[in-house]
Coordinates of N, CA, C and O and ligand atoms in Angstrom, one line a residue:
M1 N 33.6 -21.7 201.5 CA 34.0 -21.4 200.2 C 35.5 -21.8 200.0 O 36.4 -21.4 200.7
E2 N 35.7 -22.6 198.9 CA 37.1 -23.1 198.7 C 37.8 -22.0 197.9 O 37.2 -21.2 197.1
K3 N 39.1 -21.9 198.1 CA 39.9 -20.9 197.3 C 39.9 -21.4 195.8 O 39.9 -22.6 195.5
P4 N 39.9 -20.4 194.9 CA 39.7 -20.8 193.5 C 41.0 -21.1 192.8 O 41.1 -21.1 191.5
F5 N 42.1 -21.4 193.5 CA 43.4 -21.7 192.9 C 44.1 -22.8 193.7 O 43.8 -23.0 194.8
A6 N 44.9 -23.5 193.0 CA 45.7 -24.6 193.6 C 46.9 -24.9 192.8 O 47.1 -24.5 191.6
E7 N 47.9 -25.6 193.4 CA 49.1 -26.0 192.7 C 49.2 -27.5 192.7 O 48.7 -28.2 193.7
R8 N 49.8 -28.1 191.7 CA 50.0 -29.6 191.7 C 51.5 -29.8 192.0 O 52.3 -29.4 191.2
T9 N 51.7 -30.5 193.1 CA 53.1 -30.6 193.6 C 53.7 -31.9 193.0 O 53.1 -32.8 192.5
Q10 N 55.1 -31.9 193.0 CA 55.8 -33.1 192.6 C 55.4 -34.3 193.5 O 55.3 -35.4 193.0
E11 N 55.2 -34.0 194.8 CA 54.8 -35.1 195.7 C 53.6 -35.8 195.2 O 53.5 -37.0 195.2
K12 N 52.6 -35.1 194.8 CA 51.3 -35.7 194.2 C 51.6 -36.3 192.9 O 51.1 -37.4 192.6
M13 N 52.4 -35.7 192.0 CA 52.6 -36.2 190.7 C 53.4 -37.5 190.7 O 53.4 -38.2 189.7
K14 N 54.1 -37.8 191.8 CA 54.9 -39.1 191.9 C 53.9 -40.3 191.6 O 54.4 -41.3 191.1
E15 N 52.7 -40.1 191.9 CA 51.7 -41.2 191.7 C 51.6 -41.6 190.2 O 51.1 -42.7 189.9
V16 N 51.9 -40.6 189.3 CA 51.6 -40.9 187.9 C 52.8 -40.7 187.0 O 52.7 -40.6 185.8
L17 N 54.0 -40.5 187.6 CA 55.2 -40.3 186.8 C 55.8 -41.6 186.4 O 55.7 -42.6 187.1
M18 N 56.5 -41.6 185.2 CA 57.2 -42.7 184.7 C 58.3 -43.2 185.7 O 58.4 -44.4 186.0
D19 N 59.0 -42.2 186.3 CA 60.0 -42.4 187.3 C 59.7 -41.6 188.5 O 60.1 -40.4 188.6
P20 N 59.0 -42.2 189.5 CA 58.6 -41.4 190.7 C 59.7 -40.9 191.5 O 59.6 -40.0 192.4
S21 N 60.9 -41.6 191.4 CA 62.0 -41.2 192.2 C 62.9 -40.1 191.6 O 63.8 -39.6 192.2
A22 N 62.5 -39.7 190.4 CA 63.3 -38.6 189.7 C 63.1 -37.3 190.3 O 62.1 -37.0 190.9
A23 N 64.2 -36.4 190.2 CA 64.1 -35.1 190.8 C 63.3 -34.2 189.8 O 63.3 -34.4 188.6
G24 N 62.5 -33.2 190.4 CA 61.7 -32.3 189.5 C 61.4 -31.1 190.3 O 61.7 -30.9 191.5
P25 N 60.7 -30.1 189.7 CA 60.3 -28.9 190.4 C 59.3 -29.2 191.5 O 58.6 -30.2 191.3
A26 N 59.3 -28.4 192.5 CA 58.4 -28.6 193.6 C 56.9 -28.5 193.1 O 56.1 -29.3 193.6
I27 N 56.7 -27.6 192.2 CA 55.3 -27.5 191.6 C 55.4 -27.7 190.1 O 56.2 -27.1 189.4
H28 N 54.5 -28.6 189.6 CA 54.5 -28.9 188.2 C 53.5 -28.0 187.4 O 53.8 -27.7 186.3
Y29 N 52.4 -27.7 188.0 CA 51.5 -26.8 187.3 C 50.6 -26.1 188.3 O 50.4 -26.5 189.5
Y30 N 49.9 -25.0 187.8 CA 49.1 -24.1 188.6 C 47.7 -24.1 188.0 O 47.6 -24.1 186.8
M31 N 46.7 -24.1 188.8 CA 45.3 -24.1 188.4 C 44.6 -22.9 189.0 O 44.7 -22.6 190.2
I32 N 43.8 -22.2 188.1 CA 42.8 -21.2 188.6 C 41.5 -21.6 188.1 O 41.3 -21.8 186.9
R33 N 40.5 -21.8 189.0 CA 39.2 -22.3 188.6 C 38.1 -21.2 188.6 O 37.9 -20.6 189.6
G34 N 37.5 -21.1 187.5 CA 36.3 -20.2 187.4 C 35.1 -20.9 186.8 O 34.0 -20.3 186.7
G35 N 35.2 -22.2 186.5 CA 34.1 -23.0 186.0 C 33.7 -22.6 184.6 O 34.4 -22.0 183.8
K36 N 32.4 -22.9 184.2 CA 31.9 -22.8 182.9 C 31.9 -21.3 182.4 O 32.1 -21.0 181.3
E37 N 31.6 -20.4 183.4 CA 31.4 -19.0 183.0 C 32.8 -18.3 182.9 O 33.1 -17.7 181.9
K38 N 33.6 -18.3 183.9 CA 34.9 -17.6 183.9 C 36.0 -18.4 183.3 O 37.1 -17.9 183.1
L39 N 35.8 -19.7 183.2 CA 36.7 -20.7 182.7 C 37.8 -21.0 183.7 O 38.0 -20.3 184.7
N40 N 38.5 -22.0 183.4 CA 39.6 -22.5 184.3 C 40.9 -22.3 183.5 O 41.0 -22.6 182.3
I41 N 42.0 -21.9 184.2 CA 43.3 -21.7 183.6 C 44.3 -22.7 184.2 O 44.3 -22.8 185.4
T42 N 45.0 -23.3 183.3 CA 46.1 -24.2 183.8 C 47.4 -23.7 183.2 O 47.5 -23.4 182.0
T43 N 48.4 -23.6 184.0 CA 49.8 -23.1 183.6 C 50.8 -24.2 184.0 O 51.0 -24.4 185.2
L44 N 51.5 -24.7 183.0 CA 52.4 -25.8 183.2 C 53.9 -25.3 183.2 O 54.2 -24.5 182.3
E45 N 54.6 -25.8 184.2 CA 56.1 -25.5 184.3 C 56.8 -26.1 183.0 O 56.2 -27.0 182.3
T46 N 58.0 -25.7 182.7 CA 58.8 -26.2 181.6 C 59.7 -27.4 182.1 O 59.8 -27.5 183.3
G47 N 60.2 -28.1 181.2 CA 61.3 -29.1 181.6 C 60.7 -30.5 181.6 O 59.7 -30.8 181.2
A48 N 61.6 -31.4 182.2 CA 61.3 -32.8 182.3 C 61.6 -33.3 183.7 O 62.5 -32.8 184.4
V49 N 61.0 -34.5 184.0 CA 61.3 -35.2 185.3 C 61.6 -36.6 184.9 O 60.8 -37.3 184.4
G50 N 62.9 -37.0 185.1 CA 63.3 -38.3 184.7 C 63.1 -38.5 183.2 O 62.8 -39.6 182.8
G51 N 63.3 -37.5 182.4 CA 63.2 -37.6 181.0 C 61.8 -37.4 180.5 O 61.6 -37.2 179.2
E52 N 60.8 -37.4 181.3 CA 59.4 -37.2 181.0 C 59.0 -35.7 181.0 O 59.2 -35.1 182.1
Y53 N 58.4 -35.2 180.0 CA 58.0 -33.8 180.0 C 57.0 -33.5 181.1 O 56.2 -34.4 181.5
I54 N 57.1 -32.3 181.6 CA 56.1 -31.9 182.6 C 54.7 -32.0 182.0 O 54.4 -31.6 180.9
K55 N 53.8 -32.6 182.8 CA 52.4 -32.9 182.3 C 51.4 -32.6 183.5 O 51.8 -32.4 184.6
T56 N 50.1 -32.6 183.1 CA 49.1 -32.6 184.2 C 48.8 -34.0 184.6 O 49.2 -35.0 183.9
Y57 N 48.2 -34.2 185.7 CA 47.9 -35.5 186.3 C 47.1 -36.4 185.4 O 47.4 -37.6 185.2
G58 N 46.1 -35.9 184.7 CA 45.2 -36.6 183.9 C 44.0 -37.2 184.6 O 44.1 -37.5 185.8
H59 N 42.8 -37.1 184.0 CA 41.6 -37.7 184.6 C 40.6 -38.1 183.6 O 40.7 -37.7 182.4
Y60 N 39.6 -38.8 184.0 CA 38.4 -39.1 183.3 C 37.3 -38.3 183.9 O 37.4 -37.9 185.1
H61 N 36.2 -38.1 183.2 CA 35.0 -37.4 183.8 C 34.1 -38.5 184.4 O 34.0 -39.6 183.8
V62 N 33.5 -38.1 185.5 CA 32.6 -39.1 186.2 C 31.2 -39.1 185.6 O 30.4 -39.9 185.9
F63 N 30.9 -38.0 184.8 CA 29.6 -38.0 184.1 C 29.9 -37.3 182.7 O 31.0 -36.7 182.6
D64 N 29.0 -37.5 181.8 CA 29.3 -37.0 180.4 C 29.0 -35.5 180.3 O 27.8 -35.1 180.5
F65 N 29.9 -34.7 180.1 CA 29.7 -33.3 179.7 C 30.7 -32.9 178.7 O 31.8 -33.4 178.6
K66 N 30.4 -31.8 178.0 CA 31.3 -31.3 176.9 C 32.4 -30.4 177.6 O 32.0 -29.5 178.3
E67 N 33.6 -30.7 177.3 CA 34.7 -29.9 177.8 C 35.6 -29.5 176.6 O 35.9 -30.3 175.8
T68 N 35.9 -28.2 176.5 CA 36.6 -27.6 175.4 C 37.9 -26.9 176.0 O 37.7 -26.1 176.9
Y69 N 39.0 -27.3 175.5 CA 40.3 -26.6 175.9 C 40.7 -25.6 174.8 O 40.6 -25.9 173.6
Q70 N 41.2 -24.5 175.2 CA 41.8 -23.6 174.2 C 43.3 -23.3 174.7 O 43.5 -23.2 175.9
I71 N 44.1 -23.3 173.7 CA 45.6 -23.1 174.0 C 45.8 -21.6 173.9 O 45.6 -21.0 172.9
I72 N 46.3 -21.1 175.0 CA 46.6 -19.6 175.1 C 48.0 -19.3 174.8 O 48.3 -18.3 174.2
H73 N 48.9 -20.1 175.3 CA 50.4 -19.8 175.2 C 51.2 -21.1 175.2 O 50.8 -22.1 175.9
G74 N 52.3 -21.1 174.5 CA 53.2 -22.3 174.5 C 53.0 -23.3 173.5 O 52.2 -23.2 172.6
H75 N 53.7 -24.4 173.7 CA 53.6 -25.6 172.7 C 53.4 -26.8 173.6 O 54.1 -27.0 174.6
G76 N 52.5 -27.7 173.1 CA 52.4 -28.9 173.9 C 51.6 -30.0 173.1 O 51.4 -29.9 171.9
L77 N 51.2 -31.0 173.9 CA 50.4 -32.1 173.4 C 49.2 -32.3 174.4 O 49.3 -32.1 175.6
V78 N 48.1 -32.6 173.8 CA 46.9 -33.0 174.5 C 46.8 -34.5 174.3 O 46.6 -35.0 173.2
L79 N 46.9 -35.3 175.4 CA 46.8 -36.7 175.3 C 45.3 -37.1 175.5 O 44.7 -36.6 176.5
L80 N 44.8 -38.0 174.7 CA 43.4 -38.5 174.9 C 43.4 -40.0 174.8 O 44.0 -40.6 173.9
Q81 N 42.8 -40.7 175.8 CA 42.8 -42.1 175.8 C 41.3 -42.6 176.1 O 40.7 -42.0 177.1
I82 N 40.9 -43.6 175.4 CA 39.5 -44.1 175.6 C 39.6 -45.5 176.0 O 40.3 -46.3 175.3
R83 N 38.9 -45.9 177.1 CA 39.0 -47.2 177.6 C 38.0 -48.2 177.0 O 36.9 -47.7 176.5
N84 N 38.3 -49.5 177.0 CA 37.3 -50.5 176.6 C 36.3 -50.6 177.7 O 36.6 -50.2 178.9
K85 N 35.2 -51.3 177.4 CA 34.2 -51.6 178.5 C 34.0 -53.1 178.6 O 34.2 -53.8 177.6
D86 N 33.6 -53.6 179.7 CA 33.3 -55.0 179.9 C 31.9 -55.2 179.4 O 31.2 -54.3 179.0
A87 N 31.4 -56.5 179.5 CA 30.1 -56.9 179.0 C 29.0 -56.1 179.7 O 27.9 -55.9 179.1
D88 N 29.2 -55.6 180.9 CA 28.2 -54.8 181.7 C 28.3 -53.3 181.4 O 27.6 -52.6 182.0
G89 N 29.2 -53.0 180.5 CA 29.4 -51.5 180.2 C 30.2 -50.8 181.2 O 30.3 -49.6 181.2
K90 N 31.0 -51.5 182.0 CA 31.9 -50.9 183.0 C 33.2 -50.6 182.3 O 33.7 -51.5 181.6
F91 N 33.8 -49.5 182.6 CA 35.1 -49.2 182.0 C 36.2 -50.1 182.5 O 36.3 -50.3 183.7
L92 N 37.1 -50.5 181.6 CA 38.3 -51.3 182.0 C 39.5 -50.4 182.0 O 39.9 -50.0 181.0
D93 N 40.0 -50.1 183.2 CA 41.0 -49.0 183.3 C 42.3 -49.4 182.7 O 43.1 -48.6 182.4
D94 N 42.6 -50.7 182.5 CA 43.9 -51.2 182.0 C 43.8 -51.6 180.5 O 44.7 -52.1 180.0
E95 N 42.6 -51.3 179.9 CA 42.5 -51.7 178.4 C 42.1 -50.4 177.7 O 41.1 -49.8 177.9
I96 N 43.0 -50.0 176.8 CA 42.8 -48.7 176.0 C 42.4 -49.1 174.6 O 43.1 -49.8 173.9
A97 N 41.3 -48.5 174.2 CA 40.8 -48.7 172.8 C 41.4 -47.8 171.8 O 41.7 -48.2 170.6
S98 N 41.6 -46.5 172.2 CA 42.3 -45.6 171.3 C 43.1 -44.6 172.1 O 42.8 -44.2 173.2
F99 N 44.3 -44.2 171.5 CA 45.2 -43.3 172.2 C 45.6 -42.3 171.2 O 46.2 -42.6 170.1
R100 N 45.4 -41.0 171.4 CA 45.8 -39.9 170.5 C 46.6 -38.9 171.2 O 46.3 -38.5 172.4
A101 N 47.6 -38.3 170.6 CA 48.3 -37.2 171.1 C 48.1 -36.0 170.1 O 48.5 -36.2 168.9
I102 N 47.5 -35.0 170.5 CA 47.2 -33.8 169.6 C 48.2 -32.7 169.8 O 48.4 -32.2 171.0
E103 N 49.0 -32.4 168.8 CA 50.0 -31.3 168.9 C 49.2 -29.9 169.0 O 48.3 -29.7 168.1
V104 N 49.5 -29.1 169.9 CA 48.8 -27.8 170.0 C 49.7 -26.6 170.2 O 50.8 -26.7 170.8
V105 N 49.2 -25.5 169.6 CA 49.9 -24.2 169.7 C 48.8 -23.2 170.0 O 47.6 -23.5 169.9
P106 N 49.2 -21.9 170.4 CA 48.1 -20.9 170.7 C 47.1 -20.8 169.6 O 47.4 -20.7 168.4
G107 N 45.8 -20.7 170.1 CA 44.7 -20.5 169.1 C 44.0 -21.8 168.9 O 42.9 -21.8 168.4
D108 N 44.7 -22.9 169.1 CA 44.1 -24.3 168.9 C 43.0 -24.5 169.9 O 43.0 -24.1 171.1
V109 N 42.0 -25.2 169.5 CA 40.8 -25.6 170.3 C 40.7 -27.1 170.3 O 40.7 -27.7 169.2
V110 N 40.6 -27.8 171.4 CA 40.4 -29.2 171.5 C 39.2 -29.6 172.3 O 39.1 -29.2 173.4
E111 N 38.3 -30.3 171.7 CA 37.1 -30.8 172.4 C 37.4 -32.2 172.9 O 37.9 -33.0 172.2
I112 N 37.1 -32.4 174.2 CA 37.4 -33.7 174.8 C 36.2 -34.6 174.5 O 35.1 -34.3 174.8
P113 N 36.5 -35.8 173.8 CA 35.4 -36.7 173.5 C 34.8 -37.3 174.8 O 35.5 -37.3 175.8
P114 N 33.5 -37.7 174.8 CA 32.9 -38.2 176.0 C 33.7 -39.3 176.7 O 34.1 -40.2 176.0
F115 N 33.9 -39.1 178.0 CA 34.6 -40.1 178.8 C 36.1 -40.4 178.4 O 36.6 -41.4 178.9
A116 N 36.6 -39.6 177.5 CA 38.0 -39.8 177.2 C 38.9 -39.2 178.3 O 38.7 -38.1 178.8
G117 N 39.9 -40.0 178.7 CA 40.9 -39.5 179.6 C 41.7 -38.4 178.9 O 42.0 -38.5 177.7
H118 N 42.1 -37.4 179.7 CA 42.8 -36.3 179.0 C 43.9 -35.7 179.9 O 43.7 -35.6 181.1
L119 N 45.0 -35.3 179.3 CA 46.0 -34.6 180.1 C 46.8 -33.7 179.1 O 46.8 -33.9 177.9
L120 N 47.5 -32.7 179.7 CA 48.4 -31.8 178.9 C 49.8 -32.1 179.1 O 50.2 -32.4 180.3
V121 N 50.6 -31.9 178.1 CA 52.1 -32.1 178.2 C 52.8 -30.9 177.7 O 52.4 -30.4 176.6
N122 N 53.7 -30.3 178.4 CA 54.4 -29.1 178.0 C 55.7 -29.5 177.3 O 56.7 -29.9 177.9
T123 N 55.7 -29.5 175.9 CA 56.9 -29.8 175.2 C 57.7 -28.6 174.7 O 58.7 -28.7 174.0
G124 N 57.3 -27.4 175.2 CA 57.9 -26.2 174.7 C 58.9 -25.6 175.7 O 59.1 -26.2 176.8
A125 N 59.5 -24.5 175.4 CA 60.5 -23.8 176.2 C 59.9 -22.8 177.1 O 60.6 -22.2 177.9
T126 N 58.6 -22.6 177.0 CA 57.9 -21.6 177.9 C 56.8 -22.2 178.6 O 56.4 -23.4 178.3
W127 N 56.1 -21.5 179.5 CA 54.9 -22.0 180.2 C 53.9 -22.4 179.1 O 53.8 -21.8 178.0
L128 N 53.2 -23.5 179.4 CA 52.1 -23.9 178.5 C 50.8 -23.4 179.3 O 50.6 -23.9 180.4
V129 N 50.0 -22.6 178.6 CA 48.8 -22.0 179.3 C 47.6 -22.4 178.5 O 47.5 -22.2 177.3
T130 N 46.6 -23.0 179.2 CA 45.3 -23.3 178.6 C 44.2 -22.8 179.4 O 44.3 -22.5 180.6
S131 N 43.0 -22.7 178.7 CA 41.7 -22.5 179.4 C 40.8 -23.6 179.1 O 40.9 -24.3 178.0
D132 N 39.9 -23.9 180.0 CA 38.9 -24.9 179.7 C 37.6 -24.6 180.5 O 37.7 -23.7 181.4
D133 N 36.6 -25.2 180.1 CA 35.2 -24.8 180.6 C 34.6 -25.9 181.4 O 33.4 -26.0 181.5
S134 N 35.4 -26.7 182.1 CA 34.9 -27.8 182.9 C 34.2 -27.2 184.2 O 34.4 -26.1 184.6
V135 N 33.4 -28.0 184.8 CA 32.5 -27.6 185.9 C 33.3 -27.3 187.1 O 34.2 -28.1 187.5
F136 N 33.0 -26.2 187.8 CA 33.6 -25.9 189.1 C 32.5 -25.2 190.0 O 32.1 -24.2 189.6
E137 N 32.2 -25.9 191.1 CA 31.2 -25.3 192.0 C 31.9 -24.6 193.1 O 32.4 -25.3 194.1
S138 N 32.1 -23.3 193.0 CA 33.0 -22.6 193.9 C 32.6 -22.7 195.4 O 33.5 -22.7 196.3
A139 N 31.4 -23.0 195.7 CA 31.0 -23.1 197.1 C 31.5 -24.3 197.8 O 31.7 -24.3 199.0
S140 N 31.6 -25.4 197.0 CA 31.9 -26.7 197.7 C 33.0 -27.5 197.0 O 33.5 -28.5 197.5
D141 N 33.5 -27.1 195.8 CA 34.4 -27.9 195.0 C 35.8 -27.7 195.4 O 36.2 -26.7 196.1
S142 N 36.7 -28.7 195.0 CA 38.1 -28.6 195.3 C 38.8 -28.0 194.0 O 38.6 -28.6 192.9
S143 N 39.6 -27.0 194.2 CA 40.3 -26.5 193.0 C 41.4 -27.5 192.6 O 41.7 -27.5 191.4
S144 N 41.9 -28.2 193.5 CA 43.0 -29.2 193.2 C 42.4 -30.4 192.5 O 43.0 -30.9 191.5
M145 N 41.4 -31.0 193.1 CA 40.8 -32.3 192.5 C 39.3 -32.1 192.5 O 38.6 -32.6 193.3
P146 N 38.8 -31.4 191.4 CA 37.3 -31.1 191.3 C 36.5 -32.4 191.2 O 37.0 -33.4 190.7
K147 N 35.3 -32.3 191.7 CA 34.4 -33.5 191.8 C 34.0 -34.1 190.5 O 33.7 -35.3 190.5
H148 N 34.1 -33.4 189.4 CA 33.7 -34.0 188.1 C 34.7 -34.9 187.6 O 34.5 -35.6 186.6
A149 N 35.9 -35.0 188.2 CA 37.0 -35.7 187.6 C 37.4 -36.9 188.4 O 37.4 -36.9 189.7
D150 N 37.7 -38.0 187.7 CA 38.1 -39.3 188.3 C 39.6 -39.4 188.1 O 40.1 -39.6 187.0
Y151 N 40.3 -39.2 189.2 CA 41.8 -39.3 189.2 C 42.3 -40.7 189.6 O 43.4 -41.1 189.3
E152 N 41.4 -41.5 190.3 CA 41.8 -42.8 190.8 C 42.1 -43.8 189.7 O 43.0 -44.6 189.9
A153 N 41.3 -43.7 188.6 CA 41.6 -44.7 187.5 C 42.9 -44.4 186.9 O 43.5 -45.4 186.2
V154 N 43.4 -43.2 187.0 CA 44.8 -42.9 186.4 C 45.8 -43.3 187.4 O 46.9 -43.8 187.1
K155 N 45.5 -43.0 188.7 CA 46.5 -43.3 189.8 C 46.9 -44.7 189.8 O 48.0 -45.1 189.9
K156 N 45.8 -45.6 189.7 CA 46.1 -47.0 189.9 C 46.9 -47.6 188.7 O 47.6 -48.6 188.9
M157 N 46.9 -46.9 187.5 CA 47.7 -47.3 186.4 C 49.1 -46.6 186.3 O 49.8 -46.7 185.4
Q158 N 49.3 -45.8 187.3 CA 50.6 -44.9 187.3 C 50.7 -44.1 186.1 O 51.7 -44.0 185.4
G159 N 49.6 -43.4 185.7 CA 49.6 -42.5 184.6 C 48.8 -43.1 183.4 O 48.1 -44.1 183.5
F160 N 49.0 -42.4 182.3 CA 48.3 -42.8 181.0 C 49.1 -44.0 180.3 O 50.1 -44.5 180.8
A161 N 48.5 -44.4 179.2 CA 49.0 -45.6 178.5 C 50.4 -45.4 177.9 O 51.2 -46.3 177.7
Y162 N 50.8 -44.1 177.7 CA 52.1 -43.7 177.2 C 52.6 -42.5 178.0 O 51.9 -41.7 178.4
Y163 N 53.9 -42.6 178.3 CA 54.6 -41.4 178.9 C 55.3 -40.7 177.7 O 55.7 -41.3 176.7
V164 N 55.3 -39.4 177.8 CA 56.0 -38.6 176.7 C 57.3 -38.1 177.2 O 57.4 -37.4 178.2
V165 N 58.4 -38.6 176.5 CA 59.7 -38.3 176.9 C 60.4 -37.4 175.9 O 60.0 -37.5 174.7
E166 N 61.5 -36.8 176.3 CA 62.3 -36.0 175.3 C 63.4 -36.9 174.8 O 64.1 -37.4 175.5
K167 N 63.4 -37.0 173.4 CA 64.4 -37.8 172.8 C 64.9 -37.0 171.6 O 64.2 -36.6 170.7
D168 N 66.2 -36.7 171.6 CA 66.8 -35.8 170.6 C 66.1 -34.5 170.4 O 65.9 -34.0 169.3
G169 N 65.6 -34.0 171.5 CA 64.9 -32.7 171.5 C 63.5 -32.7 171.0 O 62.9 -31.7 170.9
K170 N 63.0 -33.9 170.8 CA 61.6 -34.0 170.3 C 60.8 -35.0 171.2 O 61.4 -35.9 171.8
P171 N 59.5 -34.9 171.2 CA 58.7 -35.9 172.0 C 58.7 -37.3 171.4 O 58.6 -37.5 170.2
A172 N 58.8 -38.2 172.3 CA 58.7 -39.7 171.9 C 57.9 -40.4 173.0 O 57.8 -39.9 174.1
F173 N 57.3 -41.5 172.6 CA 56.4 -42.2 173.5 C 57.0 -43.4 174.1 O 57.6 -44.2 173.4
V174 N 56.8 -43.6 175.4 CA 57.2 -44.8 176.1 C 56.0 -45.5 176.7 O 55.2 -44.9 177.4
K175 N 55.8 -46.7 176.3 CA 54.6 -47.4 176.7 C 54.6 -47.7 178.2 O 55.6 -48.0 178.8
N176 N 53.4 -47.5 178.9 CA 53.3 -47.8 180.3 C 52.9 -49.3 180.4 O 51.8 -49.7 180.0
E177 N 53.9 -50.1 180.9 CA 53.7 -51.5 180.9 C 52.6 -52.0 181.9 O 52.3 -53.2 181.9
K178 N 52.1 -51.1 182.7 CA 51.1 -51.5 183.7 C 49.7 -51.8 182.9 O 48.9 -52.5 183.5
Y179 N 49.6 -51.3 181.7 CA 48.3 -51.5 181.0 C 48.4 -52.9 180.3 O 49.4 -53.3 179.8
A180 N 47.2 -53.5 180.3 CA 47.1 -54.9 179.7 C 47.1 -54.8 178.2 O 47.7 -55.6 177.5
S181 N 46.4 -53.8 177.6 CA 46.4 -53.6 176.2 C 46.3 -52.2 175.8 O 45.5 -51.4 176.3
V182 N 47.2 -51.8 174.8 CA 47.4 -50.4 174.4 C 47.5 -50.4 172.9 O 48.4 -51.1 172.4
P183 N 46.8 -49.5 172.2 CA 47.0 -49.4 170.7 C 48.2 -48.6 170.4 O 48.8 -48.0 171.3
V184 N 48.6 -48.5 169.2 CA 49.7 -47.6 168.7 C 49.3 -46.2 169.0 O 48.1 -45.8 168.7
A185 N 50.2 -45.4 169.5 CA 49.9 -44.0 169.7 C 49.8 -43.2 168.4 O 50.6 -43.4 167.5
E186 N 48.7 -42.5 168.2 CA 48.4 -41.7 167.0 C 48.7 -40.3 167.3 O 48.1 -39.7 168.2
I187 N 49.5 -39.6 166.4 CA 49.8 -38.2 166.6 C 49.1 -37.4 165.6 O 49.2 -37.7 164.4
V188 N 48.3 -36.5 166.0 CA 47.5 -35.7 165.1 C 47.7 -34.2 165.4 O 48.1 -33.8 166.4
N189 N 47.3 -33.4 164.4 CA 47.5 -31.9 164.5 C 46.1 -31.4 164.8 O 45.1 -31.8 164.3
A190 N 46.1 -30.4 165.8 CA 44.8 -29.9 166.3 C 44.0 -29.3 165.1 O 42.7 -29.4 165.2
K191 N 44.6 -28.7 164.2 CA 43.9 -28.0 163.1 C 43.1 -29.0 162.2 O 42.0 -28.8 161.9
V192 N 43.8 -30.1 162.0 CA 43.1 -31.2 161.2 C 41.9 -31.7 162.0 O 40.8 -31.8 161.5
K193 N 42.1 -31.9 163.3 CA 41.1 -32.4 164.2 C 39.9 -31.4 164.3 O 38.7 -31.8 164.1
T194 N 40.2 -30.1 164.5 CA 39.1 -29.2 164.6 C 38.3 -29.0 163.3 O 37.1 -28.8 163.4
Q195 N 39.0 -29.1 162.2 CA 38.3 -29.0 160.9 C 37.3 -30.2 160.8 O 36.2 -30.0 160.4
N196 N 37.9 -31.4 161.1 CA 37.0 -32.6 161.0 C 35.8 -32.5 161.9 O 34.7 -32.9 161.6
A197 N 36.0 -31.9 163.1 CA 34.9 -31.7 164.1 C 34.0 -30.5 163.7 O 33.0 -30.3 164.4
K198 N 34.4 -29.8 162.7 CA 33.6 -28.6 162.3 C 33.4 -27.6 163.4 O 32.3 -27.1 163.6
L199 N 34.5 -27.4 164.2 CA 34.4 -26.4 165.3 C 34.5 -25.0 164.8 O 35.2 -24.7 163.8
Ligands
FE2_201 FE1 38.4 -32.7 182.3

């Protein structure tokens, strides 16, 4: 039985940071895994590393399932990016078809579109705390890197298509030059999105 909690260290986050050599907290965020029934809790540290706000590593799902995030505490962004596919229907990890940043506050609900890469950014002055209902099989799964998630496609691109940095006290986007094609980042409000989705 795996322990149902884990921490994401600076050492691991260096794989996806805009500036891997920048100083930062030893632990960037904390995870408690309860799966679909008990839910999973993520708590993000405050601050920035090399100008980039503290964020989660980011992943794609390896199979299609519905995942819903609820914001419990704090202020942040949910980043969503959808990849292009090649002629055989295989995802192209360096080509992004759409990129959205959803501003979130407590009470907001964000549904992750099928196969959209997703990560959380803490842009506030307090812990950012979320719950989600992604799969966790406590008997055999990893609390740190659960089996339903593909982290490698993010690792090889050194993060998502944009890094979120603090500029004049507000979030700003810096394009990740490792990607071959990236659309303009679209910033949306969670309430608009959830109304549109009729949640
Ligand atoms: Fe997920």
